[in-house]
PDB file of C-alpha atoms in Angstrom:
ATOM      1  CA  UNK A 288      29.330  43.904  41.182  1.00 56.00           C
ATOM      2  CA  UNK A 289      27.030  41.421  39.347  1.00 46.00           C
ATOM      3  CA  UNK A 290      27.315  37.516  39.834  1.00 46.00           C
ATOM      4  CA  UNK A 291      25.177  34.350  38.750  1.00 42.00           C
ATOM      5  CA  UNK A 292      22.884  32.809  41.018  1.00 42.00           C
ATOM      6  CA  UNK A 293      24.907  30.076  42.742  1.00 42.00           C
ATOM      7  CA  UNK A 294      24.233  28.589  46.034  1.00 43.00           C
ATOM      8  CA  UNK A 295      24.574  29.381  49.850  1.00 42.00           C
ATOM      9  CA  UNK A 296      29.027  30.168  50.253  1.00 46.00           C
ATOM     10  CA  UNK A 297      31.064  29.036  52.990  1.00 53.00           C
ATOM     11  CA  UNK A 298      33.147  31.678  54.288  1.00 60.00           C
ATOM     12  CA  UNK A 299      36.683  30.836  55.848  1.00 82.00           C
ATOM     13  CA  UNK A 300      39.961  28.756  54.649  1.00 87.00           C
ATOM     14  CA  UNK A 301      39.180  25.936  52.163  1.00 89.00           C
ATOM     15  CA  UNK A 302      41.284  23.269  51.488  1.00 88.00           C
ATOM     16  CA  UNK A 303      42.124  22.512  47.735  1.00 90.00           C
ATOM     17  CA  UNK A 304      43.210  19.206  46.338  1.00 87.00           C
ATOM     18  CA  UNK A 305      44.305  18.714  42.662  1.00 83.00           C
ATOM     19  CA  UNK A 306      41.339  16.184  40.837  1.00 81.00           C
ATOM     20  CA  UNK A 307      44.266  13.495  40.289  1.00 77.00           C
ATOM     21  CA  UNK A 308      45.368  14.061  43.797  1.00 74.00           C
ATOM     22  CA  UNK A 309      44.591  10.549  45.009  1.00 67.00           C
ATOM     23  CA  UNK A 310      46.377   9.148  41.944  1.00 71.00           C
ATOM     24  CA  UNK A 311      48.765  11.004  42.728  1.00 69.00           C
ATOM     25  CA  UNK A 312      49.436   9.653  46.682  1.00 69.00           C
ATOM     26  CA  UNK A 313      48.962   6.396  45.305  1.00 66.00           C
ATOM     27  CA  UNK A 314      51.730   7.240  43.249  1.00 66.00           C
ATOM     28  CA  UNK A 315      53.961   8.564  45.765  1.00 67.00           C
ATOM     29  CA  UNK A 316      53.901   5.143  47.157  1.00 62.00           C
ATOM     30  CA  UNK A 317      56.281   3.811  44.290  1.00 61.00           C
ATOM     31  CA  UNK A 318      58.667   5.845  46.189  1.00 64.00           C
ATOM     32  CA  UNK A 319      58.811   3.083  49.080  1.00 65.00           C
ATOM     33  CA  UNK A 320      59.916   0.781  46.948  1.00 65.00           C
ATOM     34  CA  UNK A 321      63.816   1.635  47.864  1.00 65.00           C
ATOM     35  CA  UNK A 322      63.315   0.964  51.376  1.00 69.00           C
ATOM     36  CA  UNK A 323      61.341  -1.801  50.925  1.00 66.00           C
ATOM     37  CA  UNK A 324      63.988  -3.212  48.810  1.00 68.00           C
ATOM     38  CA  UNK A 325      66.430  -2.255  51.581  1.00 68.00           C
ATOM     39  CA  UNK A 326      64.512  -4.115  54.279  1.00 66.00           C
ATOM     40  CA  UNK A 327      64.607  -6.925  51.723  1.00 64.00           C
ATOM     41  CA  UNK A 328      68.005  -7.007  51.419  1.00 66.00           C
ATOM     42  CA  UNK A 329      68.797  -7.601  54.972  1.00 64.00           C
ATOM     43  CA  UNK A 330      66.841 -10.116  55.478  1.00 62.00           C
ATOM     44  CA  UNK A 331      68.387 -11.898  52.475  1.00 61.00           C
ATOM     45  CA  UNK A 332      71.796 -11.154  54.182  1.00 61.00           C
ATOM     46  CA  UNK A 333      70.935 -12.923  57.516  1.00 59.00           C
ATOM     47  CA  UNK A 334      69.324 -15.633  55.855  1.00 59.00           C
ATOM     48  CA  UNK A 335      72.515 -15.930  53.984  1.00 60.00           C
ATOM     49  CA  UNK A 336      74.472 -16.283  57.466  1.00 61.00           C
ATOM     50  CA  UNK A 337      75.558 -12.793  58.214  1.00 65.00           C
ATOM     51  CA  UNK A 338      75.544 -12.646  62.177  1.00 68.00           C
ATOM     52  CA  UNK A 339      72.422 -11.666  63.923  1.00 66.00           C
ATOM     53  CA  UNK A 340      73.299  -7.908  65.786  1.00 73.00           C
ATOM     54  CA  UNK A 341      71.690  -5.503  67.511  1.00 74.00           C
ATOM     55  CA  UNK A 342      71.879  -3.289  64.327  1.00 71.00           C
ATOM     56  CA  UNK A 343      69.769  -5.362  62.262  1.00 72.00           C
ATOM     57  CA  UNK A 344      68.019  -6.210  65.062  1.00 76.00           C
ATOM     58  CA  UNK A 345      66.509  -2.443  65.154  1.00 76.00           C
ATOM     59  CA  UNK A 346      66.569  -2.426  61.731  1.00 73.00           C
ATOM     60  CA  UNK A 347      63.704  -5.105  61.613  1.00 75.00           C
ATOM     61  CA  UNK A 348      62.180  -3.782  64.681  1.00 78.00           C
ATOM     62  CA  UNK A 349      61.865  -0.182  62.323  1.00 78.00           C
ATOM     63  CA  UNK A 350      60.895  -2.538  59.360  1.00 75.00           C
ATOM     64  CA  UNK A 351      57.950  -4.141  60.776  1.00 77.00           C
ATOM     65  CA  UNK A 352      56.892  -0.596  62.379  1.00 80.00           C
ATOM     66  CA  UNK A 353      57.431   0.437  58.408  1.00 78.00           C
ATOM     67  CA  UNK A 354      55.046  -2.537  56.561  1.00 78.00           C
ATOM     68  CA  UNK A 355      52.480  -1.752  59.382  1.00 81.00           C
ATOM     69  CA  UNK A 356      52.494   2.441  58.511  1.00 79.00           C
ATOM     70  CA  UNK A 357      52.799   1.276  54.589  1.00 77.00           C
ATOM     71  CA  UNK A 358      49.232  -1.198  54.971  1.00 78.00           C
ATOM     72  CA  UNK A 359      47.847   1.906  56.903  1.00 79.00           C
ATOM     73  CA  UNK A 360      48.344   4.817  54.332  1.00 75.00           C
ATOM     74  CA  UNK A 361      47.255   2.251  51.480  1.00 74.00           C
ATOM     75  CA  UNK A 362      43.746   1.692  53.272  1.00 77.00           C
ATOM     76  CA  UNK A 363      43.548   5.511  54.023  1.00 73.00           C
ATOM     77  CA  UNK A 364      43.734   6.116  50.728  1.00 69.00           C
ATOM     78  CA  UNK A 365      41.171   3.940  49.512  1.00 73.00           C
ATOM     79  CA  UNK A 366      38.797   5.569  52.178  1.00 72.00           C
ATOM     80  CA  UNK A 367      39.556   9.214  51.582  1.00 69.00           C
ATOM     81  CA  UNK A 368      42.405   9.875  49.034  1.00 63.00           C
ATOM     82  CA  UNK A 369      42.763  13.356  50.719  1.00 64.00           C
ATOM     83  CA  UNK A 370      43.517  12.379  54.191  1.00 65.00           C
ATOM     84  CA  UNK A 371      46.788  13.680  55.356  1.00 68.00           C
ATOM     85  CA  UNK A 372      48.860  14.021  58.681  1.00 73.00           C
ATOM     86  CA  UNK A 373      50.535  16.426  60.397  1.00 79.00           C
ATOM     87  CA  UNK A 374      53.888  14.278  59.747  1.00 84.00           C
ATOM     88  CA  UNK A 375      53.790  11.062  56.979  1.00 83.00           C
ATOM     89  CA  UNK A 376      55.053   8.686  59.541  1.00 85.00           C
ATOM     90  CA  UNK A 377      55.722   6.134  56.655  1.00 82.00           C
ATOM     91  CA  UNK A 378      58.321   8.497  55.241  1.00 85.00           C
ATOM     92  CA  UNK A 379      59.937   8.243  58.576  1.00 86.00           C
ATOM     93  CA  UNK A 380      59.960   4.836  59.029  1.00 84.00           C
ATOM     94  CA  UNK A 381      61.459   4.545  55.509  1.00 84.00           C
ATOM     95  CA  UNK A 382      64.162   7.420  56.769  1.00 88.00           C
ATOM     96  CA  UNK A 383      64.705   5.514  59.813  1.00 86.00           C
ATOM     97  CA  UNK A 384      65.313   1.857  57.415  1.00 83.00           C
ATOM     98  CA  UNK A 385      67.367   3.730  54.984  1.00 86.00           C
ATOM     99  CA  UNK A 386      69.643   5.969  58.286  1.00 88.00           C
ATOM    100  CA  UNK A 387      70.278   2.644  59.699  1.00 85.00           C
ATOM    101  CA  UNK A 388      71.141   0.186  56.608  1.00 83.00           C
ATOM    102  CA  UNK A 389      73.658   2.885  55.593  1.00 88.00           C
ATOM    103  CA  UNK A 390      75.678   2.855  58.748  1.00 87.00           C
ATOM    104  CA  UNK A 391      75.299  -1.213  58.990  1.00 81.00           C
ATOM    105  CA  UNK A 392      77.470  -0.773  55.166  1.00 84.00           C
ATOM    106  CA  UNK A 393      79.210   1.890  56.604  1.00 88.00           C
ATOM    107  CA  UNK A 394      80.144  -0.645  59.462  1.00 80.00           C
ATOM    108  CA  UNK A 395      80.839  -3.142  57.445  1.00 80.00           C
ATOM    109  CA  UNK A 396      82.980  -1.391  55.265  1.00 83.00           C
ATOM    110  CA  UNK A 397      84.921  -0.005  58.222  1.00 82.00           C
ATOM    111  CA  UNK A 398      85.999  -2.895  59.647  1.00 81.00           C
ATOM    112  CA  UNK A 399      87.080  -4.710  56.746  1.00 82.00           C
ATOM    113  CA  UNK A 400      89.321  -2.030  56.394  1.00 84.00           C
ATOM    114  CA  UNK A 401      90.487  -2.377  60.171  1.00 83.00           C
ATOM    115  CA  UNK A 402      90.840  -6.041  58.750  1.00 83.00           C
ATOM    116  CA  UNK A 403      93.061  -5.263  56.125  1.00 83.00           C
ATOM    117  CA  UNK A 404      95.355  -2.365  57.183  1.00 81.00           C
ATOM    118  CA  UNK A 405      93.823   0.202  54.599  1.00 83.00           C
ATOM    119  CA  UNK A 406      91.838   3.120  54.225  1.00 83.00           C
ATOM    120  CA  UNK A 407      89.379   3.174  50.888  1.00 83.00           C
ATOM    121  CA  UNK A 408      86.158   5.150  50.821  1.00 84.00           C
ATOM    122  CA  UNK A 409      82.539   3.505  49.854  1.00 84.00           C
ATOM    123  CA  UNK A 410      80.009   6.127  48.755  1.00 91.00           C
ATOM    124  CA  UNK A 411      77.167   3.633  49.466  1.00 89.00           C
ATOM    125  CA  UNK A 412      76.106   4.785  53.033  1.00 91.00           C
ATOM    126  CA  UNK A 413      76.309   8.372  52.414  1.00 94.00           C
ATOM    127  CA  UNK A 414      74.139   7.689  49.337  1.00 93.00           C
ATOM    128  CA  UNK A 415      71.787   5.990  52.202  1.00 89.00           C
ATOM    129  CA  UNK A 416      72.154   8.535  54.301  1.00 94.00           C
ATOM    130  CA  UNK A 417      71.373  10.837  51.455  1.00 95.00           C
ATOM    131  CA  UNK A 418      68.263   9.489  50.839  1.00 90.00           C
ATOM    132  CA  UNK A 419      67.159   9.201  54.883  1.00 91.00           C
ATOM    133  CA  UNK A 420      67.364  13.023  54.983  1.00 95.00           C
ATOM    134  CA  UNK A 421      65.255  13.481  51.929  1.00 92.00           C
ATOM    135  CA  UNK A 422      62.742  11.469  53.308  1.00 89.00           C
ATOM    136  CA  UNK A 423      62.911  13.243  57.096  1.00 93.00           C
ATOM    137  CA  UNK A 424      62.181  16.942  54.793  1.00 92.00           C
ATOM    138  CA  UNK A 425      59.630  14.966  53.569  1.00 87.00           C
ATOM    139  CA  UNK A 426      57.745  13.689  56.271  1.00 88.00           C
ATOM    140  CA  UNK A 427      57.570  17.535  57.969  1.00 90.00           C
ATOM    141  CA  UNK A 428      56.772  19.255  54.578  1.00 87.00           C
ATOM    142  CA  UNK A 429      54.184  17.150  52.734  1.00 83.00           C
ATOM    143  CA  UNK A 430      51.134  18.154  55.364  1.00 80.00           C
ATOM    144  CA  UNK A 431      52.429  22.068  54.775  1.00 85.00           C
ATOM    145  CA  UNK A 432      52.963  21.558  50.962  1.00 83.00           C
ATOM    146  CA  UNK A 433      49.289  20.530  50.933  1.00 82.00           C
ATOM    147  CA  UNK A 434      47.703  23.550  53.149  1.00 84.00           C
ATOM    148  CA  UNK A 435      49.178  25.610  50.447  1.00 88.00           C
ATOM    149  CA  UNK A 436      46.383  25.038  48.138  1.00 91.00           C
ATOM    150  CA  UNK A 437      43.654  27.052  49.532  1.00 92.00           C
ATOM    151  CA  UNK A 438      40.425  29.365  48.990  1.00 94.00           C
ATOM    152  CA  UNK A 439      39.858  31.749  51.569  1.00 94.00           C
ATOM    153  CA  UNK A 440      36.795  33.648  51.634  1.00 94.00           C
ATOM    154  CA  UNK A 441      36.284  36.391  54.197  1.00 92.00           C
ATOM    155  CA  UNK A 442      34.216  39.200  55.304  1.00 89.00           C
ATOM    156  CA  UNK A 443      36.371  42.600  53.173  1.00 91.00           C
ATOM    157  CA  UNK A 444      37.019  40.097  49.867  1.00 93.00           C
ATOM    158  CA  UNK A 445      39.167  36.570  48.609  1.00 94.00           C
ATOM    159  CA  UNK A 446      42.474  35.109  48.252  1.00 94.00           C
ATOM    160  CA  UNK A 447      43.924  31.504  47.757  1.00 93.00           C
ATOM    161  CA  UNK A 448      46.401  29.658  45.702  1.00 93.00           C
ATOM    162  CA  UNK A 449      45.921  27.131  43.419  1.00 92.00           C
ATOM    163  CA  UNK A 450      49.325  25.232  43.090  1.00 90.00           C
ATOM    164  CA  UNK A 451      51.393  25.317  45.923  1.00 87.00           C
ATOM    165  CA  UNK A 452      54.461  26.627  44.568  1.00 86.00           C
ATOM    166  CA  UNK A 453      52.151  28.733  42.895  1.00 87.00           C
ATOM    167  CA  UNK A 454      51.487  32.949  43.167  1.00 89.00           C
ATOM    168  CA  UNK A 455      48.675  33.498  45.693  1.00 91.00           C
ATOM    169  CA  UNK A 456      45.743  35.786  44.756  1.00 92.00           C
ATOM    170  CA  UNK A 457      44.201  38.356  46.587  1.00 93.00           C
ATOM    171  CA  UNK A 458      41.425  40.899  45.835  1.00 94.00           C
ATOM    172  CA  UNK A 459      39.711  43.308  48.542  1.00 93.00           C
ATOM    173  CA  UNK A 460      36.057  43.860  46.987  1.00 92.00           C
ATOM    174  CA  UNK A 461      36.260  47.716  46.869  1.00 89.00           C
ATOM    175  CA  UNK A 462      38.809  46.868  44.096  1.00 91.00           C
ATOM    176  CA  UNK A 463      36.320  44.354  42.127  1.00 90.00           C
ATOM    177  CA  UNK A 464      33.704  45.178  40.142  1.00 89.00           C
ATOM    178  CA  UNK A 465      32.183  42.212  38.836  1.00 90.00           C
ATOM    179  CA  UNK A 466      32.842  38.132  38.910  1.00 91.00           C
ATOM    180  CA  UNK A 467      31.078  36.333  36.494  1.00 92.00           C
ATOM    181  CA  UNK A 468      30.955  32.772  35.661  1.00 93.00           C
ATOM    182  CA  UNK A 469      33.049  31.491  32.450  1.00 92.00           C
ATOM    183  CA  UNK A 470      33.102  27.964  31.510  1.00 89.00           C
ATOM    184  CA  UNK A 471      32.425  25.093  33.867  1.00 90.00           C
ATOM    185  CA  UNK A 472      34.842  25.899  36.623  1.00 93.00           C
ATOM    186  CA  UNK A 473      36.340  29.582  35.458  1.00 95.00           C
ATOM    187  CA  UNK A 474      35.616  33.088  36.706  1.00 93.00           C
ATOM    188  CA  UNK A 475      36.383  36.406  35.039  1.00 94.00           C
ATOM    189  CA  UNK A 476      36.692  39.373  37.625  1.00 93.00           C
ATOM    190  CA  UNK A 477      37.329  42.557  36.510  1.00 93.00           C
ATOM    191  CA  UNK A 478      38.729  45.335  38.571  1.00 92.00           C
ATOM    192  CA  UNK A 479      38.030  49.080  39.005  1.00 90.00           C
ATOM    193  CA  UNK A 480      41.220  49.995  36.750  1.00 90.00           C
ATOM    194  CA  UNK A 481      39.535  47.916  33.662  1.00 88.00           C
ATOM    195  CA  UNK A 482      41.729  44.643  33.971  1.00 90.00           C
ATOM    196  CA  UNK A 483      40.399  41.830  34.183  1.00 92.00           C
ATOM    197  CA  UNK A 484      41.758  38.027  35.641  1.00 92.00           C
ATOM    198  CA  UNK A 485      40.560  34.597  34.588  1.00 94.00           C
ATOM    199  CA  UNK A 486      40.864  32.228  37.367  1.00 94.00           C
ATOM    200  CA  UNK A 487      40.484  28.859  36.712  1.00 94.00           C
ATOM    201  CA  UNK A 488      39.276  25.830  39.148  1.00 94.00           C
ATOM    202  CA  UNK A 489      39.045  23.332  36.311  1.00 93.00           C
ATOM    203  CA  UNK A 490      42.091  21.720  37.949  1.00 90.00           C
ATOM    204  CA  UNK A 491      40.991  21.184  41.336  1.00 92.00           C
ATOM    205  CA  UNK A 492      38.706  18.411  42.716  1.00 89.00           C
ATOM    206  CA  UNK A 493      35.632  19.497  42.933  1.00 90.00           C
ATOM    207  CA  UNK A 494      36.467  22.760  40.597  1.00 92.00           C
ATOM    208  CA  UNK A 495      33.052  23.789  39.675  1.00 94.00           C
ATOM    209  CA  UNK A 496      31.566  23.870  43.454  1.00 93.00           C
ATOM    210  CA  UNK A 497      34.590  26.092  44.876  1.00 94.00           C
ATOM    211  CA  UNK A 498      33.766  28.164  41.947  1.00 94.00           C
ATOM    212  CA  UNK A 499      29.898  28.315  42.342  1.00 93.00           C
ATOM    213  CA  UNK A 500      31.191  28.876  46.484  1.00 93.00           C
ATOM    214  CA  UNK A 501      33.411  31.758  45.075  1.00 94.00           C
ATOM    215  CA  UNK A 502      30.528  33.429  42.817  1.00 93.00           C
ATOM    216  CA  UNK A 503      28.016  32.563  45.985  1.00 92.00           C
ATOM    217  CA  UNK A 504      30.255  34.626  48.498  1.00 92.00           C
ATOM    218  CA  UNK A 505      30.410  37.813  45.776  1.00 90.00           C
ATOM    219  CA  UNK A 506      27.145  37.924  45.319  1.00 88.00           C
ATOM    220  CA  UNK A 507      26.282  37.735  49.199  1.00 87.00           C
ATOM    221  CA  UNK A 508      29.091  40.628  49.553  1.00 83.00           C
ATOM    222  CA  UNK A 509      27.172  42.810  46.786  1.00 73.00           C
ATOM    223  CA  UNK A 510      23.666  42.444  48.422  1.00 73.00           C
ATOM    224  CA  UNK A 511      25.372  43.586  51.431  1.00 73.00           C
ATOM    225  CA  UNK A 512      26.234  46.527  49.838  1.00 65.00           C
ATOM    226  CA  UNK A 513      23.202  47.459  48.840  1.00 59.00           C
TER     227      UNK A 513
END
């Protein structure tokens, strides 16, 4: 197996980021714009002399909890545009806003019909509540989503993925016989059969060092052969 001369690898499970993934979070933001305008909205409607209850009451009380979590993520970013949680507590804050507004119209709705003696249906809330579970499956899968993008190098060869809805790669190194460098963040590693992959880093943040790290850990894995 022949390789360029990179630098020292480190072995293990990399984490992978796309090079626009901070534009991208900062992105994702826009998304908080519907509970925003939700939180909005109620305060418009008690200002407008809707009665004070315990519903809106928690509804502010989730609100405030939701402006704090929003001013947090929005400094994280500009610190380190690849931090992430375990759970995106903003997204449920904004599930907990949106949950709550839709059975305060669901509510309303109700009880006007109590009012006049008939039964009519208003989508509204279950578009609410619609949007609260979306943002629940979000909270848990974003961190997970993330970890999907990887490099792993190990002892017996390398694997990783490099979208995470992407096919994951895996070679074993008695099956490789040599990775060489193409381009500024590509490889070329051809197998014992005669085929040969390009894999491609250009992508990724960073691209060209996980693909010097990649070369690096071949190369230490062929003078260990020897």
């Amino acid at each position: 197996m022949n390789t360029a001369n990179t630098s020292a690898p480190a072995s293990g499970r990399i984490k992978l980021y796309h090079r626009r993934h901070g534009r991208r979070q900062r992105g994702k933001s826009l998304s908080h714009l519907a509970p925003a305008a939700v939180l909005i909205s109620s305060g418009l409607a008690v200002l407008g002399g809707e009665p004070f209850t315990w519903l809106m009451a928690a509804e502010f009380v989730v609100g405030a909890a939701y402006l704090i979590l929003m001013v947090r993520e929005l400094r994280q970013l500009r610190h380190n545009p690849h931090h992430h949680e375990r759970v995106a507590w903003l997204e449920l804050a904004a599930a907990g806003i949106l949950g709550i507004e839709g059975y305060h119209i669901w509510h309303r709705h109700h009880e006007a019909n109590l009012a006049r003696g008939t039964h009519t249906f208003h989508v509204l809330p279950y578009l609410y509540w619609a949007m609260a579970v979306f943002f629940v499956v979000l909270a848990f899968s974003l961190a997970k989503l993330t970890e999907r993008r990887h490099l792993h190098l190990h002892e017996g060869g390398f694997s990783g993925r490099l979208h995470p809805l992407g096919r994951m790669f895996q070679f074993q190194w008695a099956e490789v016989v040599s990775v060489e460098p193409a381009g500024a963040a590509d490889l070329v590693l051809t197998r014992t059969n005669g085929q040969t992959q390009r894999i491609s880093f250009e992508a990724m943040h960073d691209g060209p060092v996980h693909r010097d790290r990649l070369l690096a850990h071949a190369r230490q894995a062929m003078n260990n052969e020897q």
